[in-house]
Structures are given as structure tokens and as C-alpha cells.
Coordinates of C-alpha atoms and ligand atoms in Angstrom, one line a residue:
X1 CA 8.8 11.3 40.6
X2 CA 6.4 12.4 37.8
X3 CA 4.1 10.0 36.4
X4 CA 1.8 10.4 33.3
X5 CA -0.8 7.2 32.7
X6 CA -3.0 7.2 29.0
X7 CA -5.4 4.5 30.3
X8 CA -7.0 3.4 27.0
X9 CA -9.5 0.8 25.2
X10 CA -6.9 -2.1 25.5
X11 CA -4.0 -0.5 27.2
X12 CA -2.6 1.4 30.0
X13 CA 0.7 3.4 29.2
X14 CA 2.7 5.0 31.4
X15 CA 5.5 7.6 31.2
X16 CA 7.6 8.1 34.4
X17 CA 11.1 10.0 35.2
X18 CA 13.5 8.4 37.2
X19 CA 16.8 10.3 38.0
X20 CA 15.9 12.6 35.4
X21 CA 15.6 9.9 32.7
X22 CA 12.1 9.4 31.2
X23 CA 11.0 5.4 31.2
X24 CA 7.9 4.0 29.7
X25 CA 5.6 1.0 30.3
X26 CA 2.8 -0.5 29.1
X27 CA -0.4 -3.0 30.5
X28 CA -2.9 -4.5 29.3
X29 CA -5.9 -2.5 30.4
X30 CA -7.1 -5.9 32.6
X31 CA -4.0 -4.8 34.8
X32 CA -5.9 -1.5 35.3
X33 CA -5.3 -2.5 39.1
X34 CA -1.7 -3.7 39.4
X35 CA -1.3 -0.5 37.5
X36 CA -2.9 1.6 40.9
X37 CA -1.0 -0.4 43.4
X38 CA 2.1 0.8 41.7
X39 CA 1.1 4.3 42.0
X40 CA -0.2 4.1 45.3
X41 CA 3.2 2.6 46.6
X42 CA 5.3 5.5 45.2
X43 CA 6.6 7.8 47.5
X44 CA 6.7 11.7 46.8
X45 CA 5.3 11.9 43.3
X46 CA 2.8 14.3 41.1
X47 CA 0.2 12.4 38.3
X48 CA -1.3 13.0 35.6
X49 CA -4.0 10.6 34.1
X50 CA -5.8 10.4 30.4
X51 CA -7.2 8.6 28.3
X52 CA -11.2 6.7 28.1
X53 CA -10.2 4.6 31.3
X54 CA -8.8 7.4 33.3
X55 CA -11.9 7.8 35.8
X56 CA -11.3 3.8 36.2
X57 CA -8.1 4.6 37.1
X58 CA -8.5 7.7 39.6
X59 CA -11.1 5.6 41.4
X60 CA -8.4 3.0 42.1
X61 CA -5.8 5.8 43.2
X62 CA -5.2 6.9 47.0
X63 CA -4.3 10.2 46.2
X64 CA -5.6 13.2 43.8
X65 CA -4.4 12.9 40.7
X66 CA -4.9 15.4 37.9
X67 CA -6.9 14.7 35.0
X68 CA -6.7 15.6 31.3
X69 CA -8.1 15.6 28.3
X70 CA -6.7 12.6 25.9
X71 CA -6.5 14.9 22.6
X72 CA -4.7 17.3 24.4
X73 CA -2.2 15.1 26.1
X74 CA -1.9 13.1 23.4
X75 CA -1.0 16.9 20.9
X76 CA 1.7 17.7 24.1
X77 CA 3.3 14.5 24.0
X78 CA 3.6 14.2 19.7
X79 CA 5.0 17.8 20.5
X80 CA 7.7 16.8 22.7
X81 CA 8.7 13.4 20.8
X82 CA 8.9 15.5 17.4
X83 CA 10.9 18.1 19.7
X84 CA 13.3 15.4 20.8
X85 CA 13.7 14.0 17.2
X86 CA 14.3 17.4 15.9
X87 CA 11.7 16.8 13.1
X88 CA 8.8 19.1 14.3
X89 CA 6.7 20.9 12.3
X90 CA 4.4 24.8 12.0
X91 CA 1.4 22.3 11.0
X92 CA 0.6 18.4 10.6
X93 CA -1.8 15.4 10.9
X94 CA -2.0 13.3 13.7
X95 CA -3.4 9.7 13.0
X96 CA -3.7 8.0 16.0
X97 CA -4.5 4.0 15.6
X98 CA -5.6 3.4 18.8
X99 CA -8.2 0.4 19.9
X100 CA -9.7 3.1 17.2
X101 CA -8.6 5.6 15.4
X102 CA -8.6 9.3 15.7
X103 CA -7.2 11.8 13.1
X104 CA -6.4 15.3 14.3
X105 CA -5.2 18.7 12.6
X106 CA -2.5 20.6 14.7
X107 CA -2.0 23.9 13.2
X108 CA -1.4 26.9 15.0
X109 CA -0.1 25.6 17.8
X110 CA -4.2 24.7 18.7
X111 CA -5.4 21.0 17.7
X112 CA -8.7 20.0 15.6
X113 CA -10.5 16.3 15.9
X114 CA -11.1 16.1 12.3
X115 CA -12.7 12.5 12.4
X116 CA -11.8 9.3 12.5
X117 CA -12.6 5.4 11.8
X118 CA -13.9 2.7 13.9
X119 CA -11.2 0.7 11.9
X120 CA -8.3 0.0 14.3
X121 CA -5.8 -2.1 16.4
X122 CA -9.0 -3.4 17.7
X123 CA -10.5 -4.2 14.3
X124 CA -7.2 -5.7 13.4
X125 CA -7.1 -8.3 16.6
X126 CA -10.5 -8.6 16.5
X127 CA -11.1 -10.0 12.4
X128 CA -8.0 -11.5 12.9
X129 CA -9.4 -13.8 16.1
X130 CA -12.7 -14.6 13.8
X131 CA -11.0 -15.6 10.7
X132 CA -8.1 -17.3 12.1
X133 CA -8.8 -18.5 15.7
X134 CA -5.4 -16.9 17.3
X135 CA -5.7 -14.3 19.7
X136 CA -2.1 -13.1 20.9
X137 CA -1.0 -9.1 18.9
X138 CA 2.3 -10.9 18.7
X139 CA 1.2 -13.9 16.9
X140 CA -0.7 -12.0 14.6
X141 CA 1.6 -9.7 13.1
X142 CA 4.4 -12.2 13.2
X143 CA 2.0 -15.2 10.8
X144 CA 0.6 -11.9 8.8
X145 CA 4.5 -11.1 8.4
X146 CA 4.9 -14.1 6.1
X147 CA 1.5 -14.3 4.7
X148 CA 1.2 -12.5 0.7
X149 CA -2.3 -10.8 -0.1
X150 CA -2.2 -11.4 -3.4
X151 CA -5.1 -14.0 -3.7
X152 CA -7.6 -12.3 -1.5
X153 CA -7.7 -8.3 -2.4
X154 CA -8.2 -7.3 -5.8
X155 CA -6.4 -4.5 -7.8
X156 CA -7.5 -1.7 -9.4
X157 CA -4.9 -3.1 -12.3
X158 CA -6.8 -6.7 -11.8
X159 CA -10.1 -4.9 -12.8
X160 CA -8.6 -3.5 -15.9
X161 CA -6.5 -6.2 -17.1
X162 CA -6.0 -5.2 -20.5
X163 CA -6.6 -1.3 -20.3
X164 CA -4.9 1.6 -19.0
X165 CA -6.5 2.1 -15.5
X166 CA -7.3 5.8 -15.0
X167 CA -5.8 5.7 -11.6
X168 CA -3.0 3.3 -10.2
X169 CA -3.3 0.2 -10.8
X170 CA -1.5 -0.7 -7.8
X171 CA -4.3 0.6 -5.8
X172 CA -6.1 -1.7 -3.9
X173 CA -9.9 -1.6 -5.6
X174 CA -11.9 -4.3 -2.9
X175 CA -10.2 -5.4 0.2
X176 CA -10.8 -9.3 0.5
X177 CA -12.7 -8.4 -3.4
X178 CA -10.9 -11.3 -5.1
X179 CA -13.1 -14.4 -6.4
X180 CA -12.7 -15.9 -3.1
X181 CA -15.4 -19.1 -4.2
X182 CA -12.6 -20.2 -6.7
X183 CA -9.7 -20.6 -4.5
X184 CA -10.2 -24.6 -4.1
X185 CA -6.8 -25.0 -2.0
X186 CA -7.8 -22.9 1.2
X187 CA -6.5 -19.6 2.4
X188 CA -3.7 -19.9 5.1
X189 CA -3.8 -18.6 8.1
X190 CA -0.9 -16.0 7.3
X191 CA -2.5 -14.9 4.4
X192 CA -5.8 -14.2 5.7
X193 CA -3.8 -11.9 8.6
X194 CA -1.8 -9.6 5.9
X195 CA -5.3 -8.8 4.7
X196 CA -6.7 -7.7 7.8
X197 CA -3.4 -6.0 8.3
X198 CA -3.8 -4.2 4.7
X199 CA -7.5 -3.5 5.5
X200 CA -7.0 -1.6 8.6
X201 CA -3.8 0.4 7.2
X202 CA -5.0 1.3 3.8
X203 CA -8.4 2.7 5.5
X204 CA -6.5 4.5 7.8
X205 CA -4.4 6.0 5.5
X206 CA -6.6 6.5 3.0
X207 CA -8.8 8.2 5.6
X208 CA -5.7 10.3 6.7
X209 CA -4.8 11.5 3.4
X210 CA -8.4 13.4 2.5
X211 CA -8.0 14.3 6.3
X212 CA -5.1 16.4 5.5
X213 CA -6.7 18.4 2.6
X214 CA -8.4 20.0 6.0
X215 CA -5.1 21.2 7.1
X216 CA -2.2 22.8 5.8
X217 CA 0.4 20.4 5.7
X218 CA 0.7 17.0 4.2
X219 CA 2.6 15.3 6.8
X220 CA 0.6 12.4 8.6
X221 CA 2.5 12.0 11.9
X222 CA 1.0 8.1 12.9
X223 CA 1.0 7.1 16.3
X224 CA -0.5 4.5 18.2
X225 CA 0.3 0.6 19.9
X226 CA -1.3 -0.8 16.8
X227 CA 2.2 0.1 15.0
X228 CA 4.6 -1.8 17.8
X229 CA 6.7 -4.6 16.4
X230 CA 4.2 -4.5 13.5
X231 CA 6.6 -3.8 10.3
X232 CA 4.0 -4.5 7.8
X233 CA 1.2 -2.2 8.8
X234 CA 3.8 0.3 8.6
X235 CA 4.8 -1.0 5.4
X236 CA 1.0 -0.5 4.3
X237 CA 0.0 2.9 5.4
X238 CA 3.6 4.4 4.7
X239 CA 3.2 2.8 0.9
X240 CA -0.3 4.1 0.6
X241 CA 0.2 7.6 2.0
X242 CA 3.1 8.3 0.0
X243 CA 0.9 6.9 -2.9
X244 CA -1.6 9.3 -2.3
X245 CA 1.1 12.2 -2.2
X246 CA 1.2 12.6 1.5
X247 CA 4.5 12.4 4.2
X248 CA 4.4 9.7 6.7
X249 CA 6.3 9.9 10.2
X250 CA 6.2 7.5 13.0
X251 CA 8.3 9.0 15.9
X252 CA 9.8 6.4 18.3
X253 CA 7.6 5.9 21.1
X254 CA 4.7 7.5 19.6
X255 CA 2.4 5.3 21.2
X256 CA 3.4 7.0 24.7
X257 CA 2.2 10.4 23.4
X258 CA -0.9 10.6 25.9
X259 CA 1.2 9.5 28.5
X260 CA 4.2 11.6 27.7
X261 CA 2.1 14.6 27.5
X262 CA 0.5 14.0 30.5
X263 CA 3.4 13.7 32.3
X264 CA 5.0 17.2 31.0
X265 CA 1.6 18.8 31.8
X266 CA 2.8 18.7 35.2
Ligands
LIG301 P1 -5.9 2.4 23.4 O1 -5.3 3.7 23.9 O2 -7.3 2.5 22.8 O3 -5.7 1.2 24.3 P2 -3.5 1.8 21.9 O4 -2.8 2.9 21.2 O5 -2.8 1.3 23.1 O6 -5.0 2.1 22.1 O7 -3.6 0.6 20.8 C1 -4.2 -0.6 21.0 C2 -3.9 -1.6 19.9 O8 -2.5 -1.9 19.9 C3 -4.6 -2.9 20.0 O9 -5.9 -2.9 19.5 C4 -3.7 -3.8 19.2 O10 -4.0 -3.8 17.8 C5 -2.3 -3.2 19.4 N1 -1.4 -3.9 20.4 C6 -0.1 -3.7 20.5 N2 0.5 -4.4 21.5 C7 -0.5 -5.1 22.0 C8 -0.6 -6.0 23.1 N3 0.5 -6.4 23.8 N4 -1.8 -6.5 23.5 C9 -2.9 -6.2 22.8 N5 -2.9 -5.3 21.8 C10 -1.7 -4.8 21.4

């Protein structure tokens, strides 16, 4: 068997084939030990670990296990899910919204870190716990779901009421910028989420977009856990990067890239 682990911020993923067939799991990164038993209990097999908590992760393993660098597995594996999808590309954008996020040109057939954000999955559970109280991803998405952001972020178009805005007025101008001291009724729980939700994806988007003015293609390829079971970030960035004139592309299973490509590294 061959075995790729990304051992990340928050969590573990893991690529694996099994009668030829590729599986994938994923952890929370408190597992980081169950995860090592489960290796060490596998008979005959070859790995390959990445990501922040991969020396974690070796340290727990009985036998040598190869090491690699996450930007690099992470560029292999995008390269084989496009492969698989038949929609790769000469040159794009990788936006990975990770705990954080990390925006990469591949061009070439050589990748470039171009930057990133501290604004994340991690930002998004983590605002969402202090404004709210609830702590589970799941719950999170699924209240910021129903929740409308209408009465907390303020439009470009809200700015210039009765004028032609010289941009569009559908662009958000101040995230949480409404008069939030005149809302007498209180803020619900729901919508309070969709704004953390539209936070994180319209800065990573927006970030994304001048990214790709760095390389030549305008096709953002998003990956990351922070888009699993979560329609309406994708909703967000996917509105806001074809707003700002670029191509979004989530491939299924994106968030196994470092995994995946750890695992066809060997
Ligand atoms: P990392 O490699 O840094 O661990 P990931 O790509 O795995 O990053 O993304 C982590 C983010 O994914 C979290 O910050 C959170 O927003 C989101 N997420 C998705 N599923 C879960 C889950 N079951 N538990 C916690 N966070 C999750």
C-alpha cells in the first residue's frame, strides 16, 4: 500500500490505494496519534508525509517515512486531480484556504508562493466561536446557510445611494460596515455567521484576484477543507472572483491535494 498524510494546522488528511483504488480520510489534527497507530499497523507499505505537522507525525511513526515539502505536494496533487477531471491547465492560481491561506502561481510546470492571508478556515471557526458561542465547522456553515448579510456589511451601492457608483455597487465596501448601533432587534446567530463566511471568502478572493495579475492565467483553482460541505463560501468567492474578471475551479477532493501528491511522489 501507498500512503500520503498532509498533517496540517487543524487536520490530518490522508490519501491511500487499496486494490488499486485511491481512498481518502480525514482527522482532526488532535488524532495526530490514532493517525500513527494506523500506519504503524499496516503491513508492506511506502509513505509519504507533508504538511506543518509532518515532523509531529514522523516522530510518532515506527518506520522511515519520506518527507516533503507541502507546496510541492500540494502543486503534484492539484496536478493530478485537474489530470483526472480533464480540466488542467499550461498556467493557473492555486488558492489554498487552509487553517490559513496560501496563494501560489504554477506556470511552467515550476510553482511560486506569491503570498497569502492570515484570513482562513481558522479565521472562519474562530470569529465565528467569539461572536456566536458554537464551535462545531458543521454547525457553522449549516446556521450561516440560512443567515442573510444584508444588515451587517455595507455596499459600495449603500454608500452611494442616489449616485452612480464608479465601481459595482454590488461590491461589498466594509465587511460588518453597516450602522450596527441602530439595529435595536439583535443580530441572529445565522446572520452574524454568513458575515464571517463573506469576510473570509471575499478577502480571499479578492486577494486571489490581484494575485493572478502575477501570473499568466486568470484561473483561481481553490482548494482547501475550508470549502467541504460549505456551499456558501463557495457561493462567495466564486461570485466575487468572477466579479473581479477571474475563473474559479474547485476540483473534487481538492482538499486531499498535499496528500494526493504526496502519495504519487512515491
Ligand atoms: P490545514 O492543512 O491547515 O489543517 P485544511 O485545508 O485542512 O487546513 O483546512 C482547515 C479548515 O477546514 C478549518 O479551519 C475549518 O474552517 C475547515 N474544516 C472543514 N471540516 C472541518 C472539521 N471537520 N473540523 C474542523 N474544521 C474543519
Amino acid at each position: 500500500m501507498i500512503v500520503g498524510i498532509d498533517a496540517g494546522g487543524t487536520l490530518i488528511k490522508v490519501a491511500y490505494t487499496k486494490k488499486g483504488e485511491v481512498h481518502f480520510e480525514k482527522y482532526p489534527i488532535a488524532e495526530i496519534e490514532q493517525v500513527a497507530d494506523w500506519v504503524n499497523n499496516l503491513v508492506d507499505c511506502k509513505v509519504c508525509v507533508t504538511g506543518g505537522r509532518s515532523g509531529v507525525l514522523v516522530s510518532l511513526l515506527d518506520q522511515p517515512a519520506q518527507e516533503m515539502v507541502e507546496f510541492e505536494a500540494t502543486h503534484l496533487g492539484v496536478q493530478v486531480l485537474l489530470e483526472k477531471a480533464g480540466t488542467l491547465e499550461d498556467a493557473y492560481l492555486v488558492t489554498n484556504v487552509g487553517t490559513g491561506t496560501s496563494i501560489h502561481c504554477i506556470q511552467d510546470n515550476m510553482q511560486e508562493r506569491l503570498g497569502g492571508t492570515g484570513v482562513g478556515g481558522g479565521t472562519l471557526v474562530g470569529l465565528s466561536h467569539l461572536l456566536t458561542g458554537v464551535t462545531r465547522y458543521d454547525e457553522i456553515v449549516e446556521l450561516a446557510s440560512r443567515g442573510s448579510r444584508d444588515r451587517l456589511d455595507l455596499k459600495v451601492k449603500d454608500i452611494y445611494e442616489d449616485k452612480e457608483p464608479p465601481i459595482s455597487g454590488e461590491l461589498t465596501a466594509s465587511n460588518f460596515g453597516q450602522n450596527l448601533f441602530a439595529i435595536s432587534d439583535g443580530v441572529t446567530k445565522e446572520e452574524l455567521l454568513a458575515a464571517v463566511i463573506g469576510l473570509v471568502g471575499e478577502t480571499v478572493s479578492t486577494v486571489s484576484v490581484q494575485a493572478a495579475r502575477q501570473c499568466r492565467s486568470s484561473t483561481i483553482v481553490y482548494i482547501g477543507s475550508s470549502f467541504i460541505d460549505n456551499p456558501l463560501l463557495k457561493e462567495v468567492v466564486t461570485s466575487y472572483t468572477i466579479l473581479r474578471g477571474s475563473i474559479p475551479v474547485f476540483p473534487d477532493n481538492g482538499e486531499f491535494s498535499g496528500a494526493m501528491g504526496a502519495m504519487t511522489a512515491l
